[in-house]
CSV table of C-alpha atoms and ligand atoms in Angstrom, one decimal:
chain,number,residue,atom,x,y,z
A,1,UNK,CA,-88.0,35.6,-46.2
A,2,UNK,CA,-86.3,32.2,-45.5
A,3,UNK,CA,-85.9,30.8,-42.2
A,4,UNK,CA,-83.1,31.3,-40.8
A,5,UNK,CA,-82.9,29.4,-37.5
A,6,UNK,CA,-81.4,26.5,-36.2
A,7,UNK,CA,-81.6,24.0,-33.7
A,8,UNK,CA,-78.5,23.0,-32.1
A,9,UNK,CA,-77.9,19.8,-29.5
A,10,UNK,CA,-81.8,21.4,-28.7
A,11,UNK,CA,-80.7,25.0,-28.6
A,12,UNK,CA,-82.7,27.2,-30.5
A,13,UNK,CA,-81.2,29.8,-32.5
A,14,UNK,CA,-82.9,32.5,-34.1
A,15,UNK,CA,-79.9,33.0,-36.9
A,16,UNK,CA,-76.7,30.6,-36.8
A,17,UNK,CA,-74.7,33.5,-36.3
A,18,UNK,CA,-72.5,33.5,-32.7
A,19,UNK,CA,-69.9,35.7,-31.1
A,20,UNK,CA,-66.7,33.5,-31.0
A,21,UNK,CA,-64.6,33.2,-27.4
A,22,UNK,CA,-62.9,36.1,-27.9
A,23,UNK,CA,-62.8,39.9,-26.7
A,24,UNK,CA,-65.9,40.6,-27.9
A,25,UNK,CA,-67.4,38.6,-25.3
A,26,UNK,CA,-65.5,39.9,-22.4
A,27,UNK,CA,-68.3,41.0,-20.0
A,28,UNK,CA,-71.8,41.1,-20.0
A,29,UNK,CA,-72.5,44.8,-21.7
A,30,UNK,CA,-70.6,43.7,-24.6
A,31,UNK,CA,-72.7,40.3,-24.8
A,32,UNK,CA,-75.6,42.4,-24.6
A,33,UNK,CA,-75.2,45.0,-27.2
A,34,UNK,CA,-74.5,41.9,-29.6
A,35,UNK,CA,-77.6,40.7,-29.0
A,36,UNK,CA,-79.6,43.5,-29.0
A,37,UNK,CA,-77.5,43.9,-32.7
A,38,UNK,CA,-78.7,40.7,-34.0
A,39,UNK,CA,-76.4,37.8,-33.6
A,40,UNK,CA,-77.6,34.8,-32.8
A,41,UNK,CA,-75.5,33.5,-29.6
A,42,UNK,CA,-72.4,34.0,-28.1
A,43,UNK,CA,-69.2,32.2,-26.4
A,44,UNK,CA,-68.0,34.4,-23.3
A,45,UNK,CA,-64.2,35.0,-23.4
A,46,UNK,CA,-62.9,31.5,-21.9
A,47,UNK,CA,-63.2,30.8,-18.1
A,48,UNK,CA,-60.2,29.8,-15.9
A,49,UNK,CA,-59.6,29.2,-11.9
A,50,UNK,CA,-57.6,31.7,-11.9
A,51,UNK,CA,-57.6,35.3,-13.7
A,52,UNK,CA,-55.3,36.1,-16.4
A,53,UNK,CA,-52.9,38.8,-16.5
A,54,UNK,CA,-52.2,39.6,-19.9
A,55,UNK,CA,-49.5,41.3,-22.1
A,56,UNK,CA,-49.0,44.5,-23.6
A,57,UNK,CA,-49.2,44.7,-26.2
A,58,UNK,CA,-50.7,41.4,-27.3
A,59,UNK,CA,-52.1,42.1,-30.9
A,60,UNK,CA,-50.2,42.5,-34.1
A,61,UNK,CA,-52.0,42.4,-38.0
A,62,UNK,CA,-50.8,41.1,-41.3
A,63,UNK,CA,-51.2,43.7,-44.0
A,64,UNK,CA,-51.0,43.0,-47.4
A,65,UNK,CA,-51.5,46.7,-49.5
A,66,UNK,CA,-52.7,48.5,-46.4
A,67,UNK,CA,-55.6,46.1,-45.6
A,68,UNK,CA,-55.6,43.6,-42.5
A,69,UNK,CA,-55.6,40.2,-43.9
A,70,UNK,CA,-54.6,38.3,-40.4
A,71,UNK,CA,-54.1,39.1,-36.9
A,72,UNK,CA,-51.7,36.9,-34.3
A,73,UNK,CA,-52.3,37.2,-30.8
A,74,UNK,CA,-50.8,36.1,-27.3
A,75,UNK,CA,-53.9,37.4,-25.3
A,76,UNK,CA,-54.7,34.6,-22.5
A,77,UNK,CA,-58.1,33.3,-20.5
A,78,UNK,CA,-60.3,36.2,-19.2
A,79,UNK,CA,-59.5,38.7,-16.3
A,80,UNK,CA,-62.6,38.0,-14.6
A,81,UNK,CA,-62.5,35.7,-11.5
A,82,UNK,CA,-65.5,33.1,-11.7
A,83,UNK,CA,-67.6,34.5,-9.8
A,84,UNK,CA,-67.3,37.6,-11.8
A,85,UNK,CA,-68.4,35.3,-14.5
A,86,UNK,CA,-71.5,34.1,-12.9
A,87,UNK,CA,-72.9,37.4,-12.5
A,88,UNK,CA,-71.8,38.7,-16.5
A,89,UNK,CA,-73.5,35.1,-17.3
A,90,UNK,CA,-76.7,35.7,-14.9
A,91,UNK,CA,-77.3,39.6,-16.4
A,92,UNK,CA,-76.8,38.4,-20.1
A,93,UNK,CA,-79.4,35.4,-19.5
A,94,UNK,CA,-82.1,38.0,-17.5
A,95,UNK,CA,-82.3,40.1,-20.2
A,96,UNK,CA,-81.7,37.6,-22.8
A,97,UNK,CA,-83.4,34.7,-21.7
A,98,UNK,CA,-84.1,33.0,-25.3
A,99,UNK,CA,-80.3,34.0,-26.6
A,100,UNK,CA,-78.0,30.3,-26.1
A,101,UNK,CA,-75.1,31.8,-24.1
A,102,UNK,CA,-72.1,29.1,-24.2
A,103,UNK,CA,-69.5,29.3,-21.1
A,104,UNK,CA,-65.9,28.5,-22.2
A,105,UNK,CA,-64.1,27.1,-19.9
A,106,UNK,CA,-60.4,25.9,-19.2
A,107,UNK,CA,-58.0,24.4,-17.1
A,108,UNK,CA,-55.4,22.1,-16.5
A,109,UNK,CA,-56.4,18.7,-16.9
A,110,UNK,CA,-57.7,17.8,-13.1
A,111,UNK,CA,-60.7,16.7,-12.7
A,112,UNK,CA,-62.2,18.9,-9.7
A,113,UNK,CA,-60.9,21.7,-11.7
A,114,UNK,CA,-63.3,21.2,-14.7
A,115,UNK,CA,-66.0,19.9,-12.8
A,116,UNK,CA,-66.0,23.5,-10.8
A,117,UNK,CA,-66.0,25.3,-13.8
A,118,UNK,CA,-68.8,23.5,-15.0
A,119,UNK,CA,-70.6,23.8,-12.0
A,120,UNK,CA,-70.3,27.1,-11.5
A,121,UNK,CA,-71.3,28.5,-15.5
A,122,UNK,CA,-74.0,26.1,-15.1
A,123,UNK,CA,-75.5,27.8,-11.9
A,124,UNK,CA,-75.5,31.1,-13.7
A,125,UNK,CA,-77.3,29.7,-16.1
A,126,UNK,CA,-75.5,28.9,-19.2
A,127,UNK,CA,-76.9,26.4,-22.0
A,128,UNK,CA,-73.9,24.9,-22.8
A,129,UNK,CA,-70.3,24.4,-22.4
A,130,UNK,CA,-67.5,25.0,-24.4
A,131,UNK,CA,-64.4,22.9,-23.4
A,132,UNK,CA,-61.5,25.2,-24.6
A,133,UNK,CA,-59.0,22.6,-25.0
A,134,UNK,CA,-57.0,24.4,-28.3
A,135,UNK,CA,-55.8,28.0,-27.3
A,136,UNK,CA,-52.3,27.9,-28.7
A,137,UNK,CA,-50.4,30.1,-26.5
A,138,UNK,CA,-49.4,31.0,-23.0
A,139,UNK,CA,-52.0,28.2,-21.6
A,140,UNK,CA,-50.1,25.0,-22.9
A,141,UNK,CA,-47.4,25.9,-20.5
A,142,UNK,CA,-49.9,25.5,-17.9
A,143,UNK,CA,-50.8,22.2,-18.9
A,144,UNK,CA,-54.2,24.0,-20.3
A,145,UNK,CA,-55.2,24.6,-24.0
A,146,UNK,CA,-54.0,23.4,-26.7
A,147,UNK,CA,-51.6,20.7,-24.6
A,148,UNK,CA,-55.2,19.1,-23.7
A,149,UNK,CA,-56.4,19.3,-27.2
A,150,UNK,CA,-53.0,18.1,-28.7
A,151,UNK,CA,-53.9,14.4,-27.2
A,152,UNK,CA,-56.5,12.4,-28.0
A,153,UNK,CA,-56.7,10.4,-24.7
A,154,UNK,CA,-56.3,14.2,-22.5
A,155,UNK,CA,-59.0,15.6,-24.3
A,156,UNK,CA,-61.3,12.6,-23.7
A,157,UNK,CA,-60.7,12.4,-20.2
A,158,UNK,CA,-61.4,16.1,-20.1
A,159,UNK,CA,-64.5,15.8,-21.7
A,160,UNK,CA,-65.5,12.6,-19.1
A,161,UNK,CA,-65.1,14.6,-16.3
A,162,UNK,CA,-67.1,17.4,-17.5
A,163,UNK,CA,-69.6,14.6,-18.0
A,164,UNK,CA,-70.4,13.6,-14.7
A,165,UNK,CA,-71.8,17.1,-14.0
A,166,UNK,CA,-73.1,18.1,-17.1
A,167,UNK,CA,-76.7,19.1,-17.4
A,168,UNK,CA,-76.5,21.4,-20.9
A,169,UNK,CA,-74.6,20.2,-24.3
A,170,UNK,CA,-70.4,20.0,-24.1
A,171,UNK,CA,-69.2,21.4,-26.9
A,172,UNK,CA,-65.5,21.0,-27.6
A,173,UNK,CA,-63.4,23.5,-29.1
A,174,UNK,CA,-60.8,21.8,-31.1
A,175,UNK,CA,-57.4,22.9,-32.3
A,176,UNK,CA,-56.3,22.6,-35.9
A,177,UNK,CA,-52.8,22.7,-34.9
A,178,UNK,CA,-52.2,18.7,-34.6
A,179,UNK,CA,-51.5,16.2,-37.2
A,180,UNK,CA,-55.0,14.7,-37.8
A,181,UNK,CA,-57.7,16.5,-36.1
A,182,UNK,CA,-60.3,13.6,-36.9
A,183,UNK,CA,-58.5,11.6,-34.4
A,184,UNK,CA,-59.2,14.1,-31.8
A,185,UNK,CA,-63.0,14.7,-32.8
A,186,UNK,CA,-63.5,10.7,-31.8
A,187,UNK,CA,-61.6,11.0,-28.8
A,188,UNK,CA,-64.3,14.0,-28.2
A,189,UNK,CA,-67.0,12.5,-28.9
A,190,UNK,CA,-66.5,8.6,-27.6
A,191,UNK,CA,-66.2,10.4,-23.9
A,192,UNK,CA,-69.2,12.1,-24.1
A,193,UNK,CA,-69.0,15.3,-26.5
A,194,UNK,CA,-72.5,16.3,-27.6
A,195,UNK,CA,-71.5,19.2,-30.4
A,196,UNK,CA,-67.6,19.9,-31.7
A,197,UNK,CA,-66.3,23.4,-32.7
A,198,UNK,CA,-63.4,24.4,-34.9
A,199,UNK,CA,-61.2,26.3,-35.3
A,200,UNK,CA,-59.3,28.1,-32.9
A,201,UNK,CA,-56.3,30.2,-33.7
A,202,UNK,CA,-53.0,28.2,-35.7
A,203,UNK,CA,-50.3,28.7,-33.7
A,204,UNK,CA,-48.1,31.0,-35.3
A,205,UNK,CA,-45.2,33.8,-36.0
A,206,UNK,CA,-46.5,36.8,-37.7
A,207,UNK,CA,-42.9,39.1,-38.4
A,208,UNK,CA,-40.5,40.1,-37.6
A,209,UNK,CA,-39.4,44.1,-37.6
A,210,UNK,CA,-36.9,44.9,-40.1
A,211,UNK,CA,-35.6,47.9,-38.4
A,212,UNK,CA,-34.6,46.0,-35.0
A,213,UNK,CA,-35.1,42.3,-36.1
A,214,UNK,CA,-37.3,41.7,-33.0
A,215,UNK,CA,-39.6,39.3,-33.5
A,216,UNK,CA,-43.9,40.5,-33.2
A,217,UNK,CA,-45.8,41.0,-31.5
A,218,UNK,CA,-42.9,42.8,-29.3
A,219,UNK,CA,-43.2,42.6,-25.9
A,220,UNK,CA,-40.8,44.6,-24.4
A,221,UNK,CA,-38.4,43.3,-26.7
A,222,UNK,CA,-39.3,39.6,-27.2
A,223,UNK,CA,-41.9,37.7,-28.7
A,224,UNK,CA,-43.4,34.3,-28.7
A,225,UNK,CA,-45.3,31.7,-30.9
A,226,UNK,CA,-49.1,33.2,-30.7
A,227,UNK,CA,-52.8,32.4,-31.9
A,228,UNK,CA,-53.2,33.4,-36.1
A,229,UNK,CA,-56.5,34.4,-36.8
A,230,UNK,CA,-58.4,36.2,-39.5
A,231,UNK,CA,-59.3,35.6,-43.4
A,232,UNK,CA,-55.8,34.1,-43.7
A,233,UNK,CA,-57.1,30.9,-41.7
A,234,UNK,CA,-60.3,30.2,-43.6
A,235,UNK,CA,-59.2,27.4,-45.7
A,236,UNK,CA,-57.6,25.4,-42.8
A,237,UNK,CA,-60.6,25.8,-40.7
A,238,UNK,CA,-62.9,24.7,-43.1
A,239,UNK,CA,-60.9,21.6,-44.0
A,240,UNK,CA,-60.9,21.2,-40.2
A,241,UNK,CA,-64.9,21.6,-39.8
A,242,UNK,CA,-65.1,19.0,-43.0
A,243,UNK,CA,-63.0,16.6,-41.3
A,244,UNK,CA,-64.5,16.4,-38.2
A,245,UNK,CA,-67.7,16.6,-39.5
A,246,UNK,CA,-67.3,13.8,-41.4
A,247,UNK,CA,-65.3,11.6,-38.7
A,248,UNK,CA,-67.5,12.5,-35.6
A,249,UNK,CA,-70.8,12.8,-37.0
A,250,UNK,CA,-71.3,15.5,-34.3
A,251,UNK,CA,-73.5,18.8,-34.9
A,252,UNK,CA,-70.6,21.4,-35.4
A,253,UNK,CA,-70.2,25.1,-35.0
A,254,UNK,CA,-67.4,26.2,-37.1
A,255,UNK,CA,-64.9,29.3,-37.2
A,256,UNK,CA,-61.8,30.8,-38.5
A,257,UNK,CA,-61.5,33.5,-41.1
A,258,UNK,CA,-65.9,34.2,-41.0
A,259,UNK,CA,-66.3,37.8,-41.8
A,260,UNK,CA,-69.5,37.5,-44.4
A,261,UNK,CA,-72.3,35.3,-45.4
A,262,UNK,CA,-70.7,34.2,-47.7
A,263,UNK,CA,-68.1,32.7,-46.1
A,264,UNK,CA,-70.9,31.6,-43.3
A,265,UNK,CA,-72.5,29.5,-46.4
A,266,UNK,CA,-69.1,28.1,-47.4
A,267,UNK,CA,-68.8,26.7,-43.3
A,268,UNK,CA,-72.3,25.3,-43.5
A,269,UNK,CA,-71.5,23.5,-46.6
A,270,UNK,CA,-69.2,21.7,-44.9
A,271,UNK,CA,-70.8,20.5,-42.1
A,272,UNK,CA,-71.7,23.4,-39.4
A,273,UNK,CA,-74.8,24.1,-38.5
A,274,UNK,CA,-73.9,27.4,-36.2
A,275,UNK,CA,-71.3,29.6,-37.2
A,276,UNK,CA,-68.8,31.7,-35.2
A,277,UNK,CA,-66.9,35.5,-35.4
A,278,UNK,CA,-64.3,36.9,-33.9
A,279,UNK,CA,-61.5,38.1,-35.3
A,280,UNK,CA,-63.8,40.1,-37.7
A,281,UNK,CA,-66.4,41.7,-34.7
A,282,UNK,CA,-63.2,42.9,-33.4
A,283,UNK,CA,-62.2,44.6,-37.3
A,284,UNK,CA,-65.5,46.1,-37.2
A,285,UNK,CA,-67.9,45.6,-34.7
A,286,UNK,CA,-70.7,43.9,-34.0
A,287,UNK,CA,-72.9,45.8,-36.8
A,288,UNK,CA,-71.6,43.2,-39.3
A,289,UNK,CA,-74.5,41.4,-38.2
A,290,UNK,CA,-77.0,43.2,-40.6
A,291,UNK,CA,-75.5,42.2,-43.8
A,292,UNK,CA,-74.5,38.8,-42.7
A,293,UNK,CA,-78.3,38.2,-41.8
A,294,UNK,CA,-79.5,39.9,-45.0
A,295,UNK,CA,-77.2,38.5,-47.6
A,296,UNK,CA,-77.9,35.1,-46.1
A,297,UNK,CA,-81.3,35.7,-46.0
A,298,UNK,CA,-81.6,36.3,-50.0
A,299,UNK,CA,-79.1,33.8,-50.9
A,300,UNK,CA,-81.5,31.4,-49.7
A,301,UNK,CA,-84.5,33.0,-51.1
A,302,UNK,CA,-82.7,33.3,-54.4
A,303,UNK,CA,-81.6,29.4,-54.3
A,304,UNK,CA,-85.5,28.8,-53.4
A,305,UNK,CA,-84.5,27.6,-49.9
A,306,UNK,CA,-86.9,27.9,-47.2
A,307,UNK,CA,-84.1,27.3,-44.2
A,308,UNK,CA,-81.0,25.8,-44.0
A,309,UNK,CA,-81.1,22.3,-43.9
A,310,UNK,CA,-80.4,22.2,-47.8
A,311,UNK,CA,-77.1,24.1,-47.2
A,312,UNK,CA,-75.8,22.4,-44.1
A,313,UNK,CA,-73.4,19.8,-45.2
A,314,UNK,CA,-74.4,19.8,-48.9
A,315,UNK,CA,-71.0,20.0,-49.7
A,316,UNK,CA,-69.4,17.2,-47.7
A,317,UNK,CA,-70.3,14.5,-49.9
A,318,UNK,CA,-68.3,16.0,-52.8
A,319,UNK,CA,-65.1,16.1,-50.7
A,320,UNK,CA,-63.1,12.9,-51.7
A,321,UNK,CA,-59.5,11.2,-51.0
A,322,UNK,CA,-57.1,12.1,-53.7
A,323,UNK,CA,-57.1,8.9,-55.0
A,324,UNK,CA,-60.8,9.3,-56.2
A,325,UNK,CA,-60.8,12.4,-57.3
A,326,UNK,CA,-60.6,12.0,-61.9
A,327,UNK,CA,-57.5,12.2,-63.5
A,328,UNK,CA,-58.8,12.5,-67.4
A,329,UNK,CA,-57.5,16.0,-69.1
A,330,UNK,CA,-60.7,18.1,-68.9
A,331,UNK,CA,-59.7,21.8,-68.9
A,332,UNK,CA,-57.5,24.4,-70.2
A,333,UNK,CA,-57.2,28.4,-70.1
A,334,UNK,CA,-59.5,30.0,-72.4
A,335,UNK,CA,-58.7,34.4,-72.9
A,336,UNK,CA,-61.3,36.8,-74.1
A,337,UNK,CA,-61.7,40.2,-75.7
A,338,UNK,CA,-61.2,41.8,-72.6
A,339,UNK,CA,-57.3,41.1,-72.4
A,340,UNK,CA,-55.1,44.1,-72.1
A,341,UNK,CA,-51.8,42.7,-73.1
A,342,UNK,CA,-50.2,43.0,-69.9
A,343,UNK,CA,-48.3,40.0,-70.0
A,344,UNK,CA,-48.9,38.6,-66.3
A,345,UNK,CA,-50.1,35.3,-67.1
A,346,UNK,CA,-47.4,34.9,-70.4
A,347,UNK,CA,-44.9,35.8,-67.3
A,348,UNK,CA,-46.7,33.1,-65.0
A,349,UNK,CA,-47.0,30.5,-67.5
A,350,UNK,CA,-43.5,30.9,-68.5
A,351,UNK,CA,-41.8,30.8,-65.2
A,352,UNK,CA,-44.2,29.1,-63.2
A,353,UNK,CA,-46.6,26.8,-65.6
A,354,UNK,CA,-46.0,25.3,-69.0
A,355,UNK,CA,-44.7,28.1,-71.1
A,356,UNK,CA,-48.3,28.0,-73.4
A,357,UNK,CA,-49.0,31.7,-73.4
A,358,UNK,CA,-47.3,34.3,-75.8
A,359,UNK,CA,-48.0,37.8,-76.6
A,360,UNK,CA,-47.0,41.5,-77.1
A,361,UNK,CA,-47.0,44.1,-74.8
A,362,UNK,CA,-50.9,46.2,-75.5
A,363,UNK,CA,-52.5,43.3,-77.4
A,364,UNK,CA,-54.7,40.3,-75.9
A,365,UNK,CA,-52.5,36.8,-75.4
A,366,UNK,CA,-52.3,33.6,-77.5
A,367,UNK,CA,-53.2,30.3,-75.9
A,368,UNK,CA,-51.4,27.2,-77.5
A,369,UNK,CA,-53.9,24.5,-76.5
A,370,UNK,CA,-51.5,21.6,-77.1
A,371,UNK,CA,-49.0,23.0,-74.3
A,372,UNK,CA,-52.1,24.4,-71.5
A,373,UNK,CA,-51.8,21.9,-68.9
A,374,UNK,CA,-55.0,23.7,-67.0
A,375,UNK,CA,-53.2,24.1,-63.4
A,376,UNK,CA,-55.3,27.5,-63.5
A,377,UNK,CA,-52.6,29.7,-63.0
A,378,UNK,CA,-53.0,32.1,-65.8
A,379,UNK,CA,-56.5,33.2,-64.7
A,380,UNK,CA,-55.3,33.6,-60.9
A,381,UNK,CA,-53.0,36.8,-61.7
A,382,UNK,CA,-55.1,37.8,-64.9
A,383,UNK,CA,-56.3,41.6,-63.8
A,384,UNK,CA,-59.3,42.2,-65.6
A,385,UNK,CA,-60.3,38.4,-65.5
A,386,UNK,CA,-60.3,37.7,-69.1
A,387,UNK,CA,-58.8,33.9,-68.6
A,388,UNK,CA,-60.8,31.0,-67.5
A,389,UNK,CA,-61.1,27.2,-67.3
A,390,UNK,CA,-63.0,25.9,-69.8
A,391,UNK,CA,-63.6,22.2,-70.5
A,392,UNK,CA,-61.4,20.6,-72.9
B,401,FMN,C1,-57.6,38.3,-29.2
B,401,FMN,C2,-58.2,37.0,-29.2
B,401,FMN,C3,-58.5,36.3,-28.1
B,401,FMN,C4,-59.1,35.0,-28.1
B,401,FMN,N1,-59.4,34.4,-26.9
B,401,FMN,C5,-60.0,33.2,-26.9
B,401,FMN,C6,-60.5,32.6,-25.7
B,401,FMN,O1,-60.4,33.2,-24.6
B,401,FMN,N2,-61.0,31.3,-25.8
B,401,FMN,C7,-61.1,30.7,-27.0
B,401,FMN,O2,-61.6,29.5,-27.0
B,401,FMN,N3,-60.7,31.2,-28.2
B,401,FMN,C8,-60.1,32.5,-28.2
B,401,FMN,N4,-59.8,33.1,-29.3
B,401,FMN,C9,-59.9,32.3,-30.6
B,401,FMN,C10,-61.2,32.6,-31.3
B,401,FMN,O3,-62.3,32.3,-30.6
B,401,FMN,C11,-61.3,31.9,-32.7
B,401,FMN,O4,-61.2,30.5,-32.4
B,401,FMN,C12,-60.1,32.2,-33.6
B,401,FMN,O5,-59.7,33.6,-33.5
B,401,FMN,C13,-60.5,32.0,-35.0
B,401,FMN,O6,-61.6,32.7,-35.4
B,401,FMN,P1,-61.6,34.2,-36.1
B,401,FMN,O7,-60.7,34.1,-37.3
B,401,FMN,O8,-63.0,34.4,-36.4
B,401,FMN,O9,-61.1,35.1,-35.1
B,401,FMN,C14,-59.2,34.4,-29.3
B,401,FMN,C15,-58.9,35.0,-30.5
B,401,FMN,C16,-58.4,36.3,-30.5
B,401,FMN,C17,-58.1,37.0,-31.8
């Protein structure tokens, strides 16, 4: 069995798996029963002054052929008062003493106001703390959020202040809705960041109801710009982790999208070394855990791995500027016996590639070499997968 801890800013984790800030981390109990289920740390819902009172409702999914594939949100900051929180915090670290337990917190950027919150978590006995500086919705308006996280020199004052009382790690939770997120990560980490974390939700619009043309989630009627979450958001996140990975040189705990270990492997690749849920613990519970810890655990025994450190970041070296990524022809669609004439990829190529595929209805496709341009689209909507790339 490989090892499957991690050290983090000196935290110890038994597996890099954590609850993200989210509902499943909205009291104590809940912490609890994660733990006692396997995962590796948690985030508790974030932490304002003053006690949200949220919408109803405030979820609403994105279905593609009856399955959930994203989820939007306008939930806010937790209903708890802080004290509240310092007892939740207090009975999680009593019975799990050796389990890192990050406090978000948020706020309005004054700097009494954060160094309260920090004060506070860190009297109950938190080991670090997450600066939520990226929730999309509702909070911005307060000056909180995602309008801290938005600019560079807010988020690094932020992150100064919270300084100045710190005695665990600050990690800061970064949003990927701004136009270069590296930017941000340095602003982070020049003030005094120990540890970065990506994603939160991309702010977004999930439908609108054809029946009434109201906008969703509705809320008695209206709607608003929320927090898009899910496997829809993987790719943007991990781009995210990469970046700031590469521009901070920060430890990183990266989310968005993480529902397996495989996608937990993909966000180590890129540069975290812990790895955060929510969307998915709140799809289907915290008993995920078990195959996320045993499908990591024999993909590293079957790579030959004894831990991690050969996964974390292997990947970040091969991620390039366009400019030096190589431009010489090198593949082009290949079919095999396995085609069943259905035509899909003669349809894509036609309409949407470079018109190289021809065939009859029942019988398996003809390639023309000469015209394959090797975009890949003819083995993305092949059915039985009987197209790939091969080199040229
Ligand atoms: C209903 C809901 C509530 C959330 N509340 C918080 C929060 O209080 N603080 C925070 O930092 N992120 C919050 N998030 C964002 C998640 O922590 C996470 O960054 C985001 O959902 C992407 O990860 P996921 O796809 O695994 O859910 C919330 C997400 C959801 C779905």
């Amino acid at each position: 069995m490989a090892d499957l801890s991690v050290n983090f800013v000196g935290m110890h984790f038994s597996n890099p798996f954590m609850l993200a800030s989210a509902p499943p981390t909205r009291t104590a109990e809940m912490i609890k029963r994660a733990f006692a289920a396997g995962w590796g740390g948690a985030v508790t819902k974030s932490i304002a002054l003053d006690p949200a009172r949220d919408l109803q409702p405030r979820l609403q999914p994105l279905r593609h052929r009856q399955r959930n594939i994203g989820m939007e949100n306008v939930e806010l900051s937790t209903q708890l008062t802080v004290e509240g929180w310092q007892r939740e915090i207090a009975a999680v670290k009593t019975a799990y003493p050796n389990q890192p337990l990050w406090a978000s917190i948020m706020d309005a950027p004054v700097e009494k106001n954060w160094q309260r919150l920090a004060e506070a978590v860190q009297e109950a006995g938190v080991d670090a703390l997450e600066l939520n500086v990226s929730c999309p919705h509702g909070m911005p308006s307060k000056g909180m959020g995602a309008f801290i996280g938005q600019d560079a020199k807010v988020t690094g004052d932020v992150v100064s202040w919270v300084k100045k009382v710190a005695r665990v790690p600050i990690v800061v939770k970064l949003t990927p809705n701004v136009t270069d997120i590296a930017f941000v990560a340095q602003a982070a980490r020049e003030n005094g960041a120990d540890a970065l974390c990506t994603v939160n939700s991309v702010s977004g619009l999930i439908g609108v109801d054809l029946d009434t043309l109201t906008p969703l989630p509705s809320v008695g009627g209206v709607s608003t710009y929320g927090g898009y979450s899910g496997p829809g958001i993987k790719p943007i996140a991990l781009r995210c982790v990469a970046q700031i990975a590469k521009a901070a040189g920060l430890p990183v705990s990266g989310l968005g999208g993480l529902s397996t270990w495989q996608d937990a492997v993909e966000f180590m690749a890129v540069g975290a070394s812990t790895v955060q849920a929510g969307t998915a613990v709140m799809w289907n519970g915290y008993g995920i855990i078990e195959e996320m810890l045993r499908g990591l655990n024999s993909y590293l025994d079957g790579k030959g791995f004894a831990d991690l450190k050969p996964v974390i970041g292997a990947a970040l070296p091969k991620i390039v500027a366009f400019p030096e990524m190589p431009l010489a022809p090198r593949a082009r669609a290949s079919v095999d016996g396995t085609c069943n004439g259905c035509l899909l990829c003669a349809t894509a190529c036609a309409d949407g590639g470079f018109q190289a595929i021809t065939g009859v209805k029942g019988e398996k496709v003809t390639i023309d070499g000469t015209k394959c341009d090797g975009c890949g689209l003819c083995a993305m909507v092949c059915p039985p997968g009987s197209i790939t790339m091969v080199p040229r």
